[in-house]
Short mmCIF file of C-alpha atoms in Angstrom, two decimals:
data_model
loop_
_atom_site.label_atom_id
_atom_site.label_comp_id
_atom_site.label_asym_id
_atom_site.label_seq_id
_atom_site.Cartn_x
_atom_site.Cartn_y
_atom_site.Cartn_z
CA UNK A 1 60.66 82.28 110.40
CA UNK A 2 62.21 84.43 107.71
CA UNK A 3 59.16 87.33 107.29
CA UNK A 4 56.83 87.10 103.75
CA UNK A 5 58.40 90.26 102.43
CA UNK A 6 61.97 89.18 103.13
CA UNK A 7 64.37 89.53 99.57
CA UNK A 8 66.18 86.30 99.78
CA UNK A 9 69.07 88.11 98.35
CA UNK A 10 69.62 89.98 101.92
CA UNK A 11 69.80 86.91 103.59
CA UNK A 12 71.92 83.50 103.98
CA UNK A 13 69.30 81.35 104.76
CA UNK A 14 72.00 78.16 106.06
CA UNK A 15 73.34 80.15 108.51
CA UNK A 16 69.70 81.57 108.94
CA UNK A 17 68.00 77.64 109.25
CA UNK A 18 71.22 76.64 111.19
CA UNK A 19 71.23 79.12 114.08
CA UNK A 20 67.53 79.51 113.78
CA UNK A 21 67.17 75.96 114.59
CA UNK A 22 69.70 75.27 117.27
CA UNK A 23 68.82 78.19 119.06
CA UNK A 24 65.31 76.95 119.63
CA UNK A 25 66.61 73.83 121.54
CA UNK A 26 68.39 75.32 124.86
CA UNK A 27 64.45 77.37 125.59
CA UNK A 28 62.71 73.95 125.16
CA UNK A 29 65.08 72.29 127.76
CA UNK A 30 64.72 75.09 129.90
CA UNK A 31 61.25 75.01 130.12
CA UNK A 32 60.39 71.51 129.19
CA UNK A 33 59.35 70.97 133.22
CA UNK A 34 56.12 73.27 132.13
CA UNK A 35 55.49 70.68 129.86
CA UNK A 36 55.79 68.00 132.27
CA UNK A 37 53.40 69.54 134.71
CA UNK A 38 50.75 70.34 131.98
CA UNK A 39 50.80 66.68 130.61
CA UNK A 40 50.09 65.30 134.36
CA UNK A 41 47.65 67.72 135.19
CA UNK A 42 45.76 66.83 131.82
CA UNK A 43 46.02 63.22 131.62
CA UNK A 44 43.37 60.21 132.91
CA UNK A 45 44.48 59.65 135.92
CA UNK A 46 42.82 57.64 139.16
CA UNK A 47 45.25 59.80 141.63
CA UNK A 48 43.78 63.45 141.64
CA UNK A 49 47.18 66.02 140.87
CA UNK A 50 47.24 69.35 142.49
CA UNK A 51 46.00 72.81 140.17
CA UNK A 52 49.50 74.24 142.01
CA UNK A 53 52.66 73.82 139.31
CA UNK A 54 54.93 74.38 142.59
CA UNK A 55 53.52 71.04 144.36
CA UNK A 56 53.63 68.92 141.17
CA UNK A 57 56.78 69.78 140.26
CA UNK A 58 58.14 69.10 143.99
CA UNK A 59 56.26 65.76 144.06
CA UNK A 60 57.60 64.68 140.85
CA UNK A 61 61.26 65.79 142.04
CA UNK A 62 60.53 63.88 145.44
CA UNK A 63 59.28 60.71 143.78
CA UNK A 64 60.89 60.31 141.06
CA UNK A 65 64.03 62.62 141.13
CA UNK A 66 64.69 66.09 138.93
CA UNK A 67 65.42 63.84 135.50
CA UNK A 68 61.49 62.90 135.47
CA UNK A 69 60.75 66.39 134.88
CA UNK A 70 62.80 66.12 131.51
CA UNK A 71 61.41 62.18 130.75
CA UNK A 72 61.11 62.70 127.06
CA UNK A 73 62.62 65.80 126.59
CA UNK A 74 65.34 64.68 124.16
CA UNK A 75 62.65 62.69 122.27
CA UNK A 76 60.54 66.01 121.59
CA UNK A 77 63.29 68.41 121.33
CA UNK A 78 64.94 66.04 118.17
CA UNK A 79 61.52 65.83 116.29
CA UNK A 80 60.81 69.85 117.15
CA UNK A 81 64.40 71.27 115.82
CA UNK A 82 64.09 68.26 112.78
CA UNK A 83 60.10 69.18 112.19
CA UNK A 84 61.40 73.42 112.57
CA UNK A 85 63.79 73.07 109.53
CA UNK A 86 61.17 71.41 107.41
CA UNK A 87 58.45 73.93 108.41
CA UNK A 88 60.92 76.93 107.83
CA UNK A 89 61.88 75.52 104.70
CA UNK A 90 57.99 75.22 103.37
CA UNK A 91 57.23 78.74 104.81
CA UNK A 92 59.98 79.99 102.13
CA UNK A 93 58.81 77.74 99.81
CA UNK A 94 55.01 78.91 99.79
CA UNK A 95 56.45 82.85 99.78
CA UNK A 96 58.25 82.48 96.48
CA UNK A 97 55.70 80.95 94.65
CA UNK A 98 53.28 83.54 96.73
CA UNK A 99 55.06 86.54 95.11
CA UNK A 100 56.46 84.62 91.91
CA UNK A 101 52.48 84.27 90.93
CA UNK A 102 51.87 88.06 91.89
CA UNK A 103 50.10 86.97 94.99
CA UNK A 104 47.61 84.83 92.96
CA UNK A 105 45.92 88.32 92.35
CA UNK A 106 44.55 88.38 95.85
CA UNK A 107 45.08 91.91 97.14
CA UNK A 108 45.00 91.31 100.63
CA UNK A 109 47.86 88.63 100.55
CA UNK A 110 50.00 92.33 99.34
CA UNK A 111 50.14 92.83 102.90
CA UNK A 112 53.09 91.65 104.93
CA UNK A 113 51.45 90.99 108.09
CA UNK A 114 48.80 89.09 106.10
CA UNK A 115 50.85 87.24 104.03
CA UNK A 116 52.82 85.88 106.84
CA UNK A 117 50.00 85.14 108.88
CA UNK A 118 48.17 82.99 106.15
CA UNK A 119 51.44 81.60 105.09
CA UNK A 120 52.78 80.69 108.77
CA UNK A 121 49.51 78.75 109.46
CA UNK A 122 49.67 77.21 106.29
CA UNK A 123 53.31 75.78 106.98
CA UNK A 124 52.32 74.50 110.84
CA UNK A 125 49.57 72.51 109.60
CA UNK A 126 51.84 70.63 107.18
CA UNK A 127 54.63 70.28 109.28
CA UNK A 128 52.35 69.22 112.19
CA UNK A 129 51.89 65.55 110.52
CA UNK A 130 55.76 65.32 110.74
CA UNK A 131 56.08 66.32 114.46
CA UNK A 132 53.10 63.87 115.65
CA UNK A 133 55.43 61.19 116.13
CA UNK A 134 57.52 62.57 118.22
CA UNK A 135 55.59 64.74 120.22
CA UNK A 136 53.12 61.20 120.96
CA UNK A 137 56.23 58.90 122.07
CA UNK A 138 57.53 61.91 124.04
CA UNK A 139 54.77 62.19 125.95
CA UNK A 140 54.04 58.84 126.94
CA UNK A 141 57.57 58.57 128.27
CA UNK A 142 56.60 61.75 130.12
CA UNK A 143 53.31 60.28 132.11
CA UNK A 144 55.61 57.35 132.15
CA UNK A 145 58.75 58.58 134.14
CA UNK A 146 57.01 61.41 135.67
CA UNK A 147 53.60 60.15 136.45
CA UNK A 148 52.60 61.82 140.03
CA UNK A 149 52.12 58.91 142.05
CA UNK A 150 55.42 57.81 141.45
CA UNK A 151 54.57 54.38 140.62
CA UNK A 152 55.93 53.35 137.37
CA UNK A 153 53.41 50.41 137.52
CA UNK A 154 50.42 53.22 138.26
CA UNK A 155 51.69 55.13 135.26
CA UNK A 156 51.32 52.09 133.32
CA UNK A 157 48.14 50.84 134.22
CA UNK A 158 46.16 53.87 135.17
CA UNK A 159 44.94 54.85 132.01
CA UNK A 160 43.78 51.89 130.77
CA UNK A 161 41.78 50.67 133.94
CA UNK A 162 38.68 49.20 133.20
CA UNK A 163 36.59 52.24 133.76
CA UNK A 164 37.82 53.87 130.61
CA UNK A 165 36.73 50.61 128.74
CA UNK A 166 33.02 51.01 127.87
CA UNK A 167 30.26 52.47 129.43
CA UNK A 168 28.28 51.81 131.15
CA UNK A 169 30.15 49.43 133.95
CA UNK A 170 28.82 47.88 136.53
CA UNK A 171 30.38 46.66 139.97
CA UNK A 172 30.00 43.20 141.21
CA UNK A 173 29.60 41.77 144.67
CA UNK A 174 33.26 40.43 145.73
CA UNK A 175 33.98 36.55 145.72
CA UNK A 176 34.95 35.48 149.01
CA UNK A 177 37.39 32.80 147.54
CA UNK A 178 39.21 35.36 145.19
CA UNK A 179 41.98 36.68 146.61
CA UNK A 180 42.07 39.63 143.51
CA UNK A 181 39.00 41.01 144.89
CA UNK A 182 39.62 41.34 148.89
CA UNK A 183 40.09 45.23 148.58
CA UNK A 184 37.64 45.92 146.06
CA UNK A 185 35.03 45.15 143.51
CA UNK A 186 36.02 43.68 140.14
CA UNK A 187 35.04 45.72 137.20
CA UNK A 188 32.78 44.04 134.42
CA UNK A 189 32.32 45.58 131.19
CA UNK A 190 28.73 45.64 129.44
CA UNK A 191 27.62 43.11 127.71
CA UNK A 192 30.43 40.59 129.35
CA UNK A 193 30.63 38.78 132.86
CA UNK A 194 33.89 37.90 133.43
CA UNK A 195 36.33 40.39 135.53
CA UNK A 196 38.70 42.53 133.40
CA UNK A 197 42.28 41.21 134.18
CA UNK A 198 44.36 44.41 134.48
CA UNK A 199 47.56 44.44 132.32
CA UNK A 200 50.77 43.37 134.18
CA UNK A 201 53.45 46.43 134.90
CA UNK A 202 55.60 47.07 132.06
CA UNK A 203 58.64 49.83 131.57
CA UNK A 204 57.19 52.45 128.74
CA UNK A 205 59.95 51.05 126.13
CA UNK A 206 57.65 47.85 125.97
CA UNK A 207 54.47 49.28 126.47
CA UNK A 208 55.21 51.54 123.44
CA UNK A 209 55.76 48.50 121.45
CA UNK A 210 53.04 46.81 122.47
CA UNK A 211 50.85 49.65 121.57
CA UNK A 212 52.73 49.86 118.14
CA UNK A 213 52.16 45.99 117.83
CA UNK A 214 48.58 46.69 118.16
CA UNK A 215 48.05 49.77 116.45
CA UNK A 216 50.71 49.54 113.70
CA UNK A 217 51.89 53.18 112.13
CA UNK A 218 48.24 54.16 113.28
CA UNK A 219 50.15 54.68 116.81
CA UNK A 220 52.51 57.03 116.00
CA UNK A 221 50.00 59.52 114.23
CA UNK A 222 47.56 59.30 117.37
CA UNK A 223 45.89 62.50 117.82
CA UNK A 224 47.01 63.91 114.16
CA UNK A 225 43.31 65.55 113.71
CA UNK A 226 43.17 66.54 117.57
CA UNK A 227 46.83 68.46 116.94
CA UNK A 228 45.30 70.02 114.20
CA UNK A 229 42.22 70.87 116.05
CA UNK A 230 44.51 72.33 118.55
CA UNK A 231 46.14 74.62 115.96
CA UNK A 232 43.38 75.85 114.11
CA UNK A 233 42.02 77.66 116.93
CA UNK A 234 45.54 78.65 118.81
CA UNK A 235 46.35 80.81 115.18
CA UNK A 236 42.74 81.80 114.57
CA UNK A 237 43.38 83.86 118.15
CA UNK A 238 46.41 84.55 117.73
CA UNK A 239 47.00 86.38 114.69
CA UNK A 240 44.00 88.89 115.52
CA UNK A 241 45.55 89.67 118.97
CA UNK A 242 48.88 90.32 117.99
CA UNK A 243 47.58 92.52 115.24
CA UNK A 244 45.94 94.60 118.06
CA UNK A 245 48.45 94.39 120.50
CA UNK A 246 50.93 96.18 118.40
CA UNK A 247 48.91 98.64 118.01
CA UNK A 248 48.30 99.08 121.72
CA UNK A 249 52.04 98.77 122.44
CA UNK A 250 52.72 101.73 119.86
CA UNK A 251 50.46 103.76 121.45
CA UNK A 252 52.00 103.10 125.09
CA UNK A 253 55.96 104.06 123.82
CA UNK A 254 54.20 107.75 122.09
CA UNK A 255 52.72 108.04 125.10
CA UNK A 256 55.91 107.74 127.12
CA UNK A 257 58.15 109.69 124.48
CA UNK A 258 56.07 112.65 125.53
CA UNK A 259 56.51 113.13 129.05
CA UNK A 260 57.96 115.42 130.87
CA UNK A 261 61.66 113.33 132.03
CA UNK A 262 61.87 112.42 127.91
CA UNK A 263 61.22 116.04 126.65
CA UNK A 264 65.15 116.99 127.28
CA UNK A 265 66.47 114.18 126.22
CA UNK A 266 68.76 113.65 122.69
CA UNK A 267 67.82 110.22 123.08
CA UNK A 268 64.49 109.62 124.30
CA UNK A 269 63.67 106.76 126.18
CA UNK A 270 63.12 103.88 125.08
CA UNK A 271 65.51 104.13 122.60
CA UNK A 272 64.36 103.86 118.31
CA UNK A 273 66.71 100.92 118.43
CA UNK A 274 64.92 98.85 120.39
CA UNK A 275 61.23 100.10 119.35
CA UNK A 276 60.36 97.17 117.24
CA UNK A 277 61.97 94.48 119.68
CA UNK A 278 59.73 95.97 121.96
CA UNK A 279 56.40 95.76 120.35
CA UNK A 280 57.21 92.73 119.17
CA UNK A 281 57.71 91.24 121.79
CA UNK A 282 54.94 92.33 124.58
CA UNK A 283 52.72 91.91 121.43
CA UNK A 284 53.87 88.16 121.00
CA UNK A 285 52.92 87.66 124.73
CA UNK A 286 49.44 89.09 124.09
CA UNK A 287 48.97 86.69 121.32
CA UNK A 288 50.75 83.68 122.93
CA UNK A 289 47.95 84.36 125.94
CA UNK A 290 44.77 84.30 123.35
CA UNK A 291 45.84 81.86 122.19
CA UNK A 292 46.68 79.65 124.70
CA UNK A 293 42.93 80.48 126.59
CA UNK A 294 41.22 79.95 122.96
CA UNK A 295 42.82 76.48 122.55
CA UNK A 296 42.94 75.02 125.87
CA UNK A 297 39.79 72.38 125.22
CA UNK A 298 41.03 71.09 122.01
CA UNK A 299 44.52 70.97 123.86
CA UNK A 300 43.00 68.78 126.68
CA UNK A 301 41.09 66.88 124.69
CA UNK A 302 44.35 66.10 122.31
CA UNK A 303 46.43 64.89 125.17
CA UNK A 304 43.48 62.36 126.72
CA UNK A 305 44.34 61.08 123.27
CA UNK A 306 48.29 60.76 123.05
CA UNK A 307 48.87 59.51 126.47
CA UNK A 308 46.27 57.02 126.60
CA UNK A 309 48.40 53.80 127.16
CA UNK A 310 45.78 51.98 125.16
CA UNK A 311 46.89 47.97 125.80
CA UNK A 312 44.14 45.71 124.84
CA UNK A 313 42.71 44.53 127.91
CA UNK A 314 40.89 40.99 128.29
CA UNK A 315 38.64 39.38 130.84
CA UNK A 316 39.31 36.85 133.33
CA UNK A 317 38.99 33.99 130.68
CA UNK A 318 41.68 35.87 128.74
CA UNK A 319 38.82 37.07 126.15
CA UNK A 320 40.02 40.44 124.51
CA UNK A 321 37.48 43.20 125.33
CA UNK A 322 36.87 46.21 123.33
CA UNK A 323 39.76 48.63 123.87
CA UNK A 324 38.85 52.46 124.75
CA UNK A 325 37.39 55.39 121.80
CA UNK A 326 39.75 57.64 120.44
CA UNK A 327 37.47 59.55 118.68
CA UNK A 328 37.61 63.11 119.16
CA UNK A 329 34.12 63.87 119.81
CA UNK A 330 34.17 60.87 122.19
CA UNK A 331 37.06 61.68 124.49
CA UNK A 332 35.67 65.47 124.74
CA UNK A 333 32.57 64.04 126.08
CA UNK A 334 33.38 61.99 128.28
CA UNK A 335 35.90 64.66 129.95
CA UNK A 336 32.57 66.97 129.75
CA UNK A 337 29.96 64.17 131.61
CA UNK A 338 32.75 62.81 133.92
CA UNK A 339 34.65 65.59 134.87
CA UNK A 340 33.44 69.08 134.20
CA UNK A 341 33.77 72.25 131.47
CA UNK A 342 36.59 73.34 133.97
CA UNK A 343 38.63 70.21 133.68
CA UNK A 344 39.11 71.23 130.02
CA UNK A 345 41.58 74.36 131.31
CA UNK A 346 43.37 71.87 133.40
CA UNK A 347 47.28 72.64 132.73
CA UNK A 348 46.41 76.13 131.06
CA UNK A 349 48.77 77.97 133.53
CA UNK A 350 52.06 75.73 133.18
CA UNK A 351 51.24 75.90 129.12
CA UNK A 352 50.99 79.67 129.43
CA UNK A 353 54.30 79.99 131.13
CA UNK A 354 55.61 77.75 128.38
CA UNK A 355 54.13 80.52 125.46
CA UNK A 356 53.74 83.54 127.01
CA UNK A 357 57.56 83.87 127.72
CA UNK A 358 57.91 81.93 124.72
CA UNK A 359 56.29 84.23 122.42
CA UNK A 360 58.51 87.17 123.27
CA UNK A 361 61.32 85.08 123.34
CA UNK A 362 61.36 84.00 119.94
CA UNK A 363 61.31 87.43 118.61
CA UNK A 364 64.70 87.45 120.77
CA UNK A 365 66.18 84.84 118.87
CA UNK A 366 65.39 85.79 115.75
CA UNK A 367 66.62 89.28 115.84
CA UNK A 368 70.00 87.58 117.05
CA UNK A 369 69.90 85.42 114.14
CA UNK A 370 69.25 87.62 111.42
CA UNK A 371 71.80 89.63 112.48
CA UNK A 372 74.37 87.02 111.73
CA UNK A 373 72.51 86.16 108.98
CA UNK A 374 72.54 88.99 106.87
CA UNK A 375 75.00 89.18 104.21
CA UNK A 376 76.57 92.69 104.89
CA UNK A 377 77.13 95.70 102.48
CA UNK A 378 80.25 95.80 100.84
CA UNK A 379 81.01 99.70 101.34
CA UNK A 380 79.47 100.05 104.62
CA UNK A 381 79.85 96.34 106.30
CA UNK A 382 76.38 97.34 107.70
CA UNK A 383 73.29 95.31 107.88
CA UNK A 384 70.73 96.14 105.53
CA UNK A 385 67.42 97.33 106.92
CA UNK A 386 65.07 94.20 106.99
CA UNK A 387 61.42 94.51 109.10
CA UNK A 388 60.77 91.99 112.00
CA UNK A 389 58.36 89.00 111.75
CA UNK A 390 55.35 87.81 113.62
CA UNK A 391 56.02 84.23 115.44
CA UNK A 392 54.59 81.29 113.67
CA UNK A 393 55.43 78.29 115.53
CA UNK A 394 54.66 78.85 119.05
CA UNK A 395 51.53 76.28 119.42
CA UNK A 396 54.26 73.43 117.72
CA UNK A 397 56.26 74.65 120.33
CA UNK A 398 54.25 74.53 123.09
#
C-alpha cells in the first residue's frame, strides 16, 4: 500500500500495483493450509477436531490427501489479488483528494502515520464488500474437500443437521418399524411432529447452487456485516500496537548500538540500512498479534456464518421447515450457550501463524517492490529517499 505521504511523482504506480499484487499470491499459497485448519477448527461440526494444527493437518492429508489442504485456495487467492488492486487503487484515491483538500483542515490527518492508518481502514472496509464473494465460496469448498472426518457426505450434511434448526428440539421414542431410526432417535423440530428428513449427499459444486437457488445474490454476500465486524476491531488493535511497538523496537536497536562489541565498529550492528525494515517488521508482528487476539470472537462468529451449508431442510411429509438464523447476534449466542466463551478462540493459533509472519512479511514485499518501482534519478540512477508504510490489509488477508 503506497504510504499517505508518498509524491506520486517518485513512483510508477503499474509496475507498483503489478508486482505489488502478484507478489501477494505465492505467501497465500504457502500458507493457505493455516487457513484450512482454522476454518475446521471453527466450523459446526458433530465430529469434535483436535486444538493441535499438527494432527488436523495430518488427518486431513491422511483422509483426504495434501490437495484438501489447498480446497479453495485458487478461488480465494483470484478474488484477494483482484479485491488488492481495487483496494490499493481507492487507498490512492482517498490520499489525493486527502491532501488536494488540505487534509479537510483536520490537523491530525497532517500526520503520516495517521493519515495512513485512517485511510487504510477506510479502503478495507470498502473493498471488503468486493472480496465477500470469494472469500464465502472459498470456504465452503474448504469444509467441503477438507472437512476432518473425511466424509464428503459428513461435510455436506453436518452443518445443517437438525439440531441447528430451531430450538428447542426434542427427541422422540424410535419406531420399531422404521428402519431410519434403528441407531438413533429422529429429531423433531418445535412446533412440528414429523421427523426432519436429512438432505441427500451432494458434491459442494451443487450444494453451492442450491444454496444460491435459495438465497439468490443474498448468498454470495453472507457474512458481509460479520466481515466487517471482524475488521473493525482487528484495525482498532492494530494500529495502536504497531504505533507502540515501533517505539519499543527503536529503543531495543539504541540499546544494542551501545554496547561494548558495537563501540569499535565503522559499521555498527545492525546496520542503518536495514533499521527501518527492522522495526517495521517486528512491529507488524506485534500488531498482526493484537489484532488477531482482539478479533478472534467476531472472527468465529463470521465463519459459523459463511460455512453454514444452509439447504432448506423438510420433514418426513416433505414439509419445508424453517431453515437456521444467520443473524449475528444469534449465531454468537448460540456458540456462547452451546459451546463456551473459549470456543470463540477456536483456530486463533493457525490464524496467528497466518498474520503474525504475515505482517512482517508484507513489509518484505513492499520494500522489494518499491524498489523497482521507483522511477530513478537521472544524474545519480539512485532511488530517491521515500519512508516505509504501515500494513493495511493483513485482516483481508488473513
Amino acid at each position: 500500500m503506497p504510504p499517505a505521504d508518498l509524491d506520486r511523482s517518485k513512483i510508477d504506480f503499474q509496475k507498483y500495483y503489478f508486482y505489488g499484487t502478484v507478489l501477494n499470491v505465492p505467501p497465500i499459497l504457502l500458507m493457505y493450509p493455516m487457513r484450512t485448519v482454522r476454518l475446521l477448527q471453527q466450523r459446526k461440526s458433530s465430529v469434535p477436531v483436535s486444538s493441535s494444527i499438527f494432527t488436523v493437518i495430518r488427518d486431513v492429508q491422511q483422509k483426504n490427501g495434501t490437495r484438501a489442504l489447498f480446497a479453495g485456495a485458487t478461488v480465494f487467492s483470484l478474488g484477494l489479488t483482484t479485491t488488492k488492486i481495487l483496494q490499493f487503487a481507492t487507498y490512492d484515491y482517498m490520499a489525493q483528494k486527502t491532501k488536494e483538500n488540505d487534509y479537510f483542515e483536520i490537523e491530525v490527518l497532517k500526520s503520516p502515520s495517521v493519515l495512513s492508518g485512517v485511510l487504510g481502514t477506510i479502503s478495507a472496509v470498502v473493498t471488503t464488500f468486493f472480496v465477500v464473494p470469494f472469500d464465502m465460496v472459498s470456504q465452503q469448498i474448504t469444509i467441503a474437500k477438507a472437512g476432518a472426518d473425511g466424509s464428503l457426505a459428513s461435510a455436506a450434511v453436518a452443518p445443517t443437521t437438525a439440531a441447528s434448526v430451531a430450538l428447542p428440539l426434542t427427541p422422540s421414542t424410535p419406531s420399531p418399524s422404521s428402519t431410519a431410526v434403528k441407531t438413533k432417535l429422529p429429531i423433531y423440530v418445535a412446533g412440528s411432529f414429523e421427523p426432519l428428513q436429512p438432505p441427500q449427499p451432494m458434491p459442494i459444486s451443487e450444494s453451492l447452487k442450491l444454496q444460491f437457488k435459495q438465497e439468490g445474490f443474498r448468498f454470495l454476500f453472507r457474512g458481509y456485516c460479520a466481515t466487517l465486524m471482524s475488521t473493525v476491531p482487528f484495525f482498532a488493535a492494530y494500529f495502536p500496537a504497531y504505533e507502540f511497538s515501533k517505539v519499543w523496537v527503536k529503543d531495543g536497536i539504541n540499546y544494542v548500538r551501545t554496547m561494548d562489541f558495537n563501540k569499535d565498529k565503522d559499521t555498527p550492528f545492525p546496520p542503518p540500512e536495514l533499521h527501518q525494515l527492522i522495526i517495521s517488521s517486528i512491529a507488524g508482528c506485534c500488531a498482526s498479534l493484537a489484532g488477531v487476539m482482539i478479533s478472534s470472537p467476531s472472527d468465529m462468529v463470521k465463519t459459523r456464518i459463511q460455512t453454514e451449508q444452509r439447504l432448506q431442510p423438510t420433514n418426513g411429509t416433505g414439509v419445508k421447515l424453517p431453515m437456521p438464523s444467520l443473524k449475528w447476534m444469534d449465531v454468537f449466542m448460540e456458540i456462547w450457550k452451546k459451546e463456551g466463551f473459549m470456543k470463540f478462540f477456536s483456530g486463533t493459533k493457525a490464524r496467528a501463524i497466518l498474520a503474525v509472519p504475515g505482517g512482517a512479511l508484507n513489509f518484505v514485499i513492499f520494500d522489494f517492490v518499491r524498489s523497482v518501482s521507483i522511477i530513478r534519478d537521472s544524474d545519480d540512477m539512485k532511488p530517491l529517499s521515500l519512508s516505509l508504510p504501515s500494513t493495511i490489509n493483513n485482516e483481508a488477508l488473513y
